[in-house]
Amino acid sequence: MATMKDVAKLAGVSTSTVSHVMNLTRFVSEDIAKRVQDAARELNYSGPSAVARSLKTCRTNTIGMLVTTSTNPFYAEVVRGVEQACYQQGYNLILCNTEGDVQRLKRSLSTLVERRVDGLIMMCAMLEGEDAALYERLKKLPVVVMDWGEADFPCDRIQGHSRKGGQLATQYLLDKGHRHIGCITGPRNRQQADLRYQGFADAMTDAGLTINPDWMIESNFESDGGKAAFASLFANVEHDKSRLPSALFVCNDMMAIGVLHAAQNAGIKVPQELSIIGYDDIHLARYMNPALTTIHQSKGKLGAEAVNALLARLQDPTLAPQFMDIEPSVVERDSVQILK
């Protein structure tokens, strides 16, 4: 039967490197890891089982992630960042979609705890009231809440700086000469949606401009919500193009895509008759017609910082709860007209 020494000799590495690759206890370059894995396969060496390792170390080298399923590619891009960071750190990821359903959230939480994940990343709505007692089971488990809002239990939080992003988007429109600016928000009971609106209001107030209530629409962060929001906006101005704002800050890219589609169907040219700036800088935004000007927040960095915060707490559980904002920036494309 092949031993670890046999694998090390065939792969041309030390036995400690073989151990790190097999046990996922330290990052090893992809090239070396492949050599070790190829040698192990050739020699039919499987190494210690994951169960045996976890019993010995009290670690499973597995992170659980709860995310609300959505048609918004933003979530998929963040999950990709988390997966990449886990891979680089030698961790596995178990992903659970909650579908926005409380029972699925509770069941997924229980499953992840039973599978003895080392930590948990949450990017979904939180339990409330009596249901929140389930979080008692998480007291000894490191938890990071991503880009969602407040939590009623000790945890680290990583999120985009939404208020600053809303201010940047609106200021960009102001700098391009727009003074008649509307805003389509996500659900205002969601912290990120409300903060983006507050950033919009900050910039309008600083510019000495009044917010027109007919140009303010609350929607659902999905493309169909953007389409419905534009229909409401157009109805508010009695389908008179001349009474529309010259520009809209739409608080995420998926709604902005819905707005763009609805406006064009209504015969309104973007950006000549209506300028649009979105938020998130999803991959699809650059391929719209016109390409969407938007606020960039690094999904890869969101994911990486969440994993790093979790691993830091695993190394030192006494750390004070961390809070990190990911700085936003404007990505200029073709959906905003410069007014003279």
GROMACS .gro file of C-alpha atoms in nm:
model
  340
    1MET     CA    1   0.000   0.000   0.000
    2ALA     CA    2   0.134   0.340  -0.098
    3THR     CA    3   0.239   0.582   0.175
    4MET     CA    4   0.267   0.960   0.195
    5LYS     CA    5   0.643   0.924   0.142
    6ASP     CA    6   0.578   0.740  -0.184
    7VAL     CA    7   0.350   1.021  -0.305
    8ALA     CA    8   0.605   1.287  -0.203
    9LYS     CA    9   0.884   1.107  -0.390
   10LEU     CA   10   0.678   1.069  -0.710
   11ALA     CA   11   0.558   1.431  -0.698
   12GLY     CA   12   0.903   1.567  -0.612
   13VAL     CA   13   0.788   1.746  -0.297
   14SER     CA   14   0.822   1.706   0.079
   15THR     CA   15   0.591   1.487   0.286
   16SER     CA   16   0.469   1.800   0.466
   17THR     CA   17   0.356   1.946   0.132
   18VAL     CA   18   0.166   1.623   0.056
   19SER     CA   19   0.006   1.648   0.400
   20HIS     CA   20  -0.103   2.008   0.339
   21VAL     CA   21  -0.254   1.917   0.001
   22MET     CA   22  -0.439   1.611   0.134
   23ASN     CA   23  -0.556   1.776   0.455
   24LEU     CA   24  -0.628   2.124   0.310
   25THR     CA   25  -0.433   2.281   0.598
   26ARG     CA   26  -0.235   2.537   0.402
   27PHE     CA   27  -0.251   2.705   0.063
   28VAL     CA   28  -0.037   2.527  -0.194
   29SER     CA   29   0.011   2.655  -0.549
   30GLU     CA   30  -0.218   2.504  -0.811
   31ASP     CA   31   0.074   2.349  -0.999
   32ILE     CA   32   0.217   2.172  -0.692
   33ALA     CA   33  -0.127   2.063  -0.573
   34LYS     CA   34  -0.192   1.906  -0.915
   35ARG     CA   35   0.140   1.719  -0.904
   36VAL     CA   36   0.056   1.578  -0.562
   37GLN     CA   37  -0.298   1.485  -0.665
   38ASP     CA   38  -0.176   1.318  -0.987
   39ALA     CA   39   0.084   1.120  -0.792
   40ALA     CA   40  -0.175   1.014  -0.534
   41ARG     CA   41  -0.407   0.893  -0.809
   42GLU     CA   42  -0.129   0.703  -0.984
   43LEU     CA   43  -0.036   0.529  -0.658
   44ASN     CA   44  -0.400   0.485  -0.552
   45TYR     CA   45  -0.329   0.681  -0.232
   46SER     CA   46  -0.634   0.847  -0.073
   47GLY     CA   47  -0.488   0.981   0.249
   48PRO     CA   48  -0.687   1.038   0.568
   49SER     CA   49  -1.062   1.073   0.522
   50ALA     CA   50  -1.235   1.405   0.570
   51VAL     CA   51  -1.429   1.259   0.864
   52ALA     CA   52  -1.111   1.142   1.036
   53ARG     CA   53  -0.948   1.483   0.981
   54SER     CA   54  -1.246   1.669   1.121
   55LEU     CA   55  -1.261   1.448   1.433
   56LYS     CA   56  -0.891   1.507   1.494
   57THR     CA   57  -0.882   1.882   1.433
   58CYS     CA   58  -1.243   1.979   1.524
   59ARG     CA   59  -1.248   2.151   1.184
   60THR     CA   60  -1.411   2.045   0.860
   61ASN     CA   61  -1.246   2.311   0.641
   62THR     CA   62  -1.594   2.387   0.514
   63ILE     CA   63  -1.781   2.719   0.510
   64GLY     CA   64  -2.157   2.747   0.471
   65MET     CA   65  -2.322   3.029   0.278
   66LEU     CA   66  -2.689   3.129   0.280
   67VAL     CA   67  -2.804   3.348  -0.008
   68THR     CA   68  -3.141   3.467  -0.133
   69THR     CA   69  -3.202   3.330  -0.481
   70SER     CA   70  -3.265   3.606  -0.730
   71THR     CA   71  -3.257   3.669  -1.103
   72ASN     CA   72  -3.004   3.941  -1.018
   73PRO     CA   73  -2.657   3.829  -1.138
   74PHE     CA   74  -2.508   4.040  -0.856
   75TYR     CA   75  -2.558   3.747  -0.618
   76ALA     CA   76  -2.396   3.496  -0.852
   77GLU     CA   77  -2.096   3.726  -0.895
   78VAL     CA   78  -2.055   3.763  -0.517
   79VAL     CA   79  -2.085   3.386  -0.468
   80ARG     CA   80  -1.813   3.339  -0.730
   81GLY     CA   81  -1.589   3.569  -0.525
   82VAL     CA   82  -1.659   3.367  -0.210
   83GLU     CA   83  -1.590   3.037  -0.391
   84GLN     CA   84  -1.261   3.169  -0.531
   85ALA     CA   85  -1.148   3.293  -0.188
   86CYS     CA   86  -1.243   2.960  -0.027
   87TYR     CA   87  -1.047   2.769  -0.291
   88GLN     CA   88  -0.739   2.986  -0.243
   89GLN     CA   89  -0.756   2.931   0.135
   90GLY     CA   90  -0.808   2.555   0.107
   91TYR     CA   91  -1.174   2.558   0.214
   92ASN     CA   92  -1.486   2.401   0.067
   93LEU     CA   93  -1.814   2.590   0.034
   94ILE     CA   94  -2.168   2.462   0.091
   95LEU     CA   95  -2.418   2.700  -0.072
   96CYS     CA   96  -2.783   2.710   0.035
   97ASN     CA   97  -3.049   2.918  -0.144
   98THR     CA   98  -3.327   3.041   0.083
   99GLU     CA   99  -3.562   3.160  -0.196
  100GLY     CA  100  -3.668   3.431   0.052
  101ASP     CA  101  -3.860   3.162   0.247
  102VAL     CA  102  -3.837   3.154   0.628
  103GLN     CA  103  -3.882   2.776   0.651
  104ARG     CA  104  -3.606   2.714   0.396
  105LEU     CA  105  -3.380   2.953   0.588
  106LYS     CA  106  -3.443   2.769   0.916
  107ARG     CA  107  -3.391   2.428   0.757
  108SER     CA  108  -3.071   2.540   0.583
  109LEU     CA  109  -2.932   2.686   0.905
  110SER     CA  110  -3.000   2.359   1.087
  111THR     CA  111  -2.842   2.155   0.807
  112LEU     CA  112  -2.525   2.364   0.800
  113VAL     CA  113  -2.487   2.345   1.178
  114GLU     CA  114  -2.538   1.967   1.170
  115ARG     CA  115  -2.272   1.937   0.899
  116ARG     CA  116  -2.035   2.112   1.136
  117VAL     CA  117  -1.930   2.394   0.905
  118ASP     CA  118  -1.645   2.601   1.048
  119GLY     CA  119  -1.823   2.930   0.978
  120LEU     CA  120  -2.120   3.083   0.807
  121ILE     CA  121  -2.169   3.364   0.552
  122MET     CA  122  -2.520   3.508   0.530
  123MET     CA  123  -2.646   3.709   0.234
  124CYS     CA  124  -3.019   3.679   0.291
  125ALA     CA  125  -3.308   3.814   0.498
  126MET     CA  126  -3.278   3.747   0.871
  127LEU     CA  127  -3.519   3.562   1.097
  128GLU     CA  128  -3.729   3.776   1.328
  129GLY     CA  129  -3.923   3.735   1.651
  130GLU     CA  130  -3.940   3.386   1.800
  131ASP     CA  131  -3.776   3.235   1.492
  132ALA     CA  132  -3.460   3.432   1.569
  133ALA     CA  133  -3.399   3.198   1.865
  134LEU     CA  134  -3.242   2.964   1.610
  135TYR     CA  135  -2.944   3.197   1.609
  136GLU     CA  136  -2.867   3.077   1.961
  137ARG     CA  137  -2.722   2.770   1.793
  138LEU     CA  138  -2.475   2.994   1.612
  139LYS     CA  139  -2.319   3.158   1.917
  140LYS     CA  140  -2.003   2.949   1.893
  141LEU     CA  141  -1.995   2.965   1.513
  142PRO     CA  142  -1.824   3.256   1.334
  143VAL     CA  143  -2.080   3.441   1.122
  144VAL     CA  144  -2.032   3.711   0.857
  145VAL     CA  145  -2.333   3.905   0.728
  146MET     CA  146  -2.276   4.033   0.374
  147ASP     CA  147  -2.427   4.342   0.212
  148TRP     CA  148  -2.767   4.304   0.376
  149GLY     CA  149  -2.802   4.505   0.694
  150GLU     CA  150  -2.838   4.476   1.067
  151ALA     CA  151  -2.824   4.146   1.257
  152ASP     CA  152  -2.950   4.079   1.610
  153PHE     CA  153  -2.653   3.864   1.710
  154PRO     CA  154  -2.273   3.918   1.728
  155CYS     CA  155  -2.117   3.890   1.384
  156ASP     CA  156  -1.883   4.053   1.136
  157ARG     CA  157  -2.038   4.259   0.857
  158ILE     CA  158  -1.905   4.326   0.507
  159GLN     CA  159  -2.103   4.550   0.275
  160GLY     CA  160  -2.090   4.808   0.001
  161HIS     CA  161  -2.096   5.173   0.111
  162SER     CA  162  -2.446   5.226  -0.026
  163ARG     CA  163  -2.509   5.580   0.098
  164LYS     CA  164  -2.186   5.701  -0.059
  165GLY     CA  165  -2.270   5.509  -0.377
  166GLY     CA  166  -2.610   5.677  -0.401
  167GLN     CA  167  -2.447   6.016  -0.354
  168LEU     CA  168  -2.183   5.939  -0.619
  169ALA     CA  169  -2.449   5.834  -0.873
  170THR     CA  170  -2.656   6.148  -0.819
  171GLN     CA  171  -2.354   6.377  -0.817
  172TYR     CA  172  -2.244   6.225  -1.148
  173LEU     CA  173  -2.579   6.322  -1.301
  174LEU     CA  174  -2.550   6.670  -1.153
  175ASP     CA  175  -2.199   6.707  -1.293
  176LYS     CA  176  -2.334   6.621  -1.638
  177GLY     CA  177  -2.576   6.913  -1.615
  178HIS     CA  178  -2.893   6.735  -1.498
  179ARG     CA  179  -3.122   6.914  -1.253
  180HIS     CA  180  -3.447   6.724  -1.306
  181ILE     CA  181  -3.354   6.392  -1.149
  182GLY     CA  182  -3.576   6.105  -1.037
  183CYS     CA  183  -3.496   5.792  -0.837
  184ILE     CA  184  -3.620   5.434  -0.851
  185THR     CA  185  -3.537   5.259  -0.526
  186GLY     CA  186  -3.546   4.902  -0.404
  187PRO     CA  187  -3.771   4.810  -0.109
  188ARG     CA  188  -3.714   5.090   0.143
  189ASN     CA  189  -3.739   4.847   0.436
  190ARG     CA  190  -3.413   4.697   0.309
  191GLN     CA  191  -3.118   4.886   0.455
  192GLN     CA  192  -2.915   4.893   0.133
  193ALA     CA  193  -3.209   5.035  -0.065
  194ASP     CA  194  -3.277   5.302   0.194
  195LEU     CA  195  -2.910   5.401   0.218
  196ARG     CA  196  -2.887   5.444  -0.160
  197TYR     CA  197  -3.193   5.666  -0.151
  198GLN     CA  198  -3.041   5.867   0.136
  199GLY     CA  199  -2.728   5.920  -0.075
  200PHE     CA  200  -2.951   6.046  -0.358
  201ALA     CA  201  -3.130   6.283  -0.118
  202ASP     CA  202  -2.796   6.406   0.024
  203ALA     CA  203  -2.669   6.504  -0.322
  204MET     CA  204  -2.997   6.671  -0.419
  205THR     CA  205  -3.007   6.869  -0.095
  206ASP     CA  206  -2.643   6.976  -0.130
  207ALA     CA  207  -2.724   7.100  -0.482
  208GLY     CA  208  -3.021   7.301  -0.350
  209LEU     CA  209  -3.270   7.093  -0.551
  210THR     CA  210  -3.617   6.977  -0.450
  211ILE     CA  211  -3.709   6.610  -0.488
  212ASN     CA  212  -4.020   6.570  -0.704
  213PRO     CA  213  -4.246   6.299  -0.551
  214ASP     CA  214  -4.384   6.213  -0.896
  215TRP     CA  215  -4.033   6.104  -0.993
  216MET     CA  216  -3.982   5.882  -0.686
  217ILE     CA  217  -4.081   5.514  -0.726
  218GLU     CA  218  -4.017   5.221  -0.490
  219SER     CA  219  -3.975   4.878  -0.651
  220ASN     CA  220  -3.828   4.531  -0.594
  221PHE     CA  221  -3.465   4.519  -0.721
  222GLU     CA  222  -3.562   4.291  -1.015
  223SER     CA  223  -3.583   4.372  -1.386
  224ASP     CA  224  -3.962   4.332  -1.387
  225GLY     CA  225  -3.971   4.576  -1.096
  226GLY     CA  226  -3.778   4.828  -1.306
  227LYS     CA  227  -4.025   4.784  -1.589
  228ALA     CA  228  -4.321   4.833  -1.353
  229ALA     CA  229  -4.151   5.132  -1.188
  230PHE     CA  230  -4.109   5.307  -1.522
  231ALA     CA  231  -4.478   5.240  -1.601
  232SER     CA  232  -4.573   5.408  -1.272
  233LEU     CA  233  -4.341   5.700  -1.338
  234PHE     CA  234  -4.481   5.748  -1.688
  235ALA     CA  235  -4.836   5.731  -1.552
  236ASN     CA  236  -4.748   5.995  -1.289
  237VAL     CA  237  -4.660   6.241  -1.566
  238GLU     CA  238  -4.968   6.141  -1.768
  239HIS     CA  239  -4.757   5.987  -2.047
  240ASP     CA  240  -4.615   6.329  -2.134
  241LYS     CA  241  -4.245   6.287  -2.222
  242SER     CA  242  -4.182   6.654  -2.160
  243ARG     CA  243  -4.274   6.608  -1.792
  244LEU     CA  244  -4.033   6.321  -1.733
  245PRO     CA  245  -3.709   6.389  -1.543
  246SER     CA  246  -3.405   6.431  -1.763
  247ALA     CA  247  -3.226   6.158  -1.566
  248LEU     CA  248  -3.296   5.867  -1.332
  249PHE     CA  249  -3.083   5.713  -1.061
  250VAL     CA  250  -3.199   5.351  -1.054
  251CYS     CA  251  -3.075   5.179  -0.740
  252ASN     CA  252  -2.954   4.857  -0.900
  253ASP     CA  253  -2.860   4.741  -1.249
  254MET     CA  254  -3.136   4.483  -1.288
  255MET     CA  255  -3.405   4.746  -1.232
  256ALA     CA  256  -3.213   4.981  -1.462
  257ILE     CA  257  -3.225   4.719  -1.737
  258GLY     CA  258  -3.602   4.690  -1.689
  259VAL     CA  259  -3.636   5.070  -1.701
  260LEU     CA  260  -3.423   5.089  -2.016
  261HIS     CA  261  -3.637   4.827  -2.188
  262ALA     CA  262  -3.967   4.991  -2.083
  263ALA     CA  263  -3.851   5.339  -2.185
  264GLN     CA  264  -3.745   5.223  -2.529
  265ASN     CA  265  -4.077   5.041  -2.574
  266ALA     CA  266  -4.252   5.369  -2.489
  267GLY     CA  267  -4.058   5.545  -2.765
  268ILE     CA  268  -3.828   5.731  -2.527
  269LYS     CA  269  -3.467   5.748  -2.641
  270VAL     CA  270  -3.193   5.670  -2.389
  271PRO     CA  271  -2.992   5.879  -2.322
  272GLN     CA  272  -3.115   6.154  -2.556
  273GLU     CA  273  -3.451   6.192  -2.379
  274LEU     CA  274  -3.386   6.007  -2.055
  275SER     CA  275  -3.049   5.939  -1.895
  276ILE     CA  276  -3.009   5.637  -1.666
  277ILE     CA  277  -2.743   5.544  -1.412
  278GLY     CA  278  -2.760   5.208  -1.234
  279TYR     CA  279  -2.587   5.045  -0.938
  280ASP     CA  280  -2.376   4.725  -0.892
  281ASP     CA  281  -2.189   4.707  -1.227
  282ILE     CA  282  -2.304   4.355  -1.305
  283HIS     CA  283  -2.127   4.191  -1.600
  284LEU     CA  284  -2.434   4.229  -1.823
  285ALA     CA  285  -2.441   4.609  -1.782
  286ARG     CA  286  -2.165   4.672  -2.035
  287TYR     CA  287  -2.353   4.480  -2.305
  288MET     CA  288  -2.681   4.674  -2.288
  289ASN     CA  289  -2.777   4.914  -2.566
  290PRO     CA  290  -2.675   5.174  -2.468
  291ALA     CA  291  -2.411   5.034  -2.233
  292LEU     CA  292  -2.516   5.118  -1.879
  293THR     CA  293  -2.335   5.381  -1.674
  294THR     CA  294  -2.340   5.249  -1.318
  295ILE     CA  295  -2.187   5.240  -0.971
  296HIS     CA  296  -1.923   4.971  -0.932
  297GLN     CA  297  -1.882   4.772  -0.614
  298SER     CA  298  -1.632   4.490  -0.627
  299LYS     CA  299  -1.818   4.161  -0.593
  300GLY     CA  300  -1.489   3.972  -0.581
  301LYS     CA  301  -1.367   4.189  -0.295
  302LEU     CA  302  -1.696   4.150  -0.108
  303GLY     CA  303  -1.657   3.773  -0.128
  304ALA     CA  304  -1.289   3.770  -0.040
  305GLU     CA  305  -1.330   4.002   0.260
  306ALA     CA  306  -1.616   3.790   0.393
  307VAL     CA  307  -1.402   3.476   0.380
  308ASN     CA  308  -1.100   3.658   0.528
  309ALA     CA  309  -1.311   3.792   0.817
  310LEU     CA  310  -1.443   3.443   0.887
  311LEU     CA  311  -1.095   3.286   0.888
  312ALA     CA  312  -0.958   3.565   1.109
  313ARG     CA  313  -1.229   3.492   1.367
  314LEU     CA  314  -1.155   3.119   1.348
  315GLN     CA  315  -0.794   3.199   1.436
  316ASP     CA  316  -0.890   3.443   1.714
  317PRO     CA  317  -1.249   3.413   1.845
  318THR     CA  318  -1.187   3.705   2.086
  319LEU     CA  319  -1.166   3.962   1.805
  320ALA     CA  320  -1.416   4.248   1.830
  321PRO     CA  321  -1.687   4.235   1.561
  322GLN     CA  322  -1.554   4.378   1.235
  323PHE     CA  323  -1.741   4.614   1.005
  324MET     CA  324  -1.611   4.688   0.657
  325ASP     CA  325  -1.749   4.905   0.378
  326ILE     CA  326  -1.639   4.832   0.020
  327GLU     CA  327  -1.584   5.167  -0.151
  328PRO     CA  328  -1.797   5.233  -0.463
  329SER     CA  329  -1.694   5.414  -0.781
  330VAL     CA  330  -1.859   5.541  -1.101
  331VAL     CA  331  -1.822   5.339  -1.422
  332GLU     CA  332  -1.893   5.572  -1.715
  333ARG     CA  333  -2.051   5.421  -2.025
  334ASP     CA  334  -2.318   5.546  -2.268
  335SER     CA  335  -2.653   5.579  -2.086
  336VAL     CA  336  -2.610   5.935  -1.954
  337GLN     CA  337  -2.641   6.242  -2.178
  338ILE     CA  338  -2.427   6.549  -2.114
  339LEU     CA  339  -2.654   6.855  -2.099
  340LYS     CA  340  -2.520   7.191  -2.215
   0.00000   0.00000   0.00000
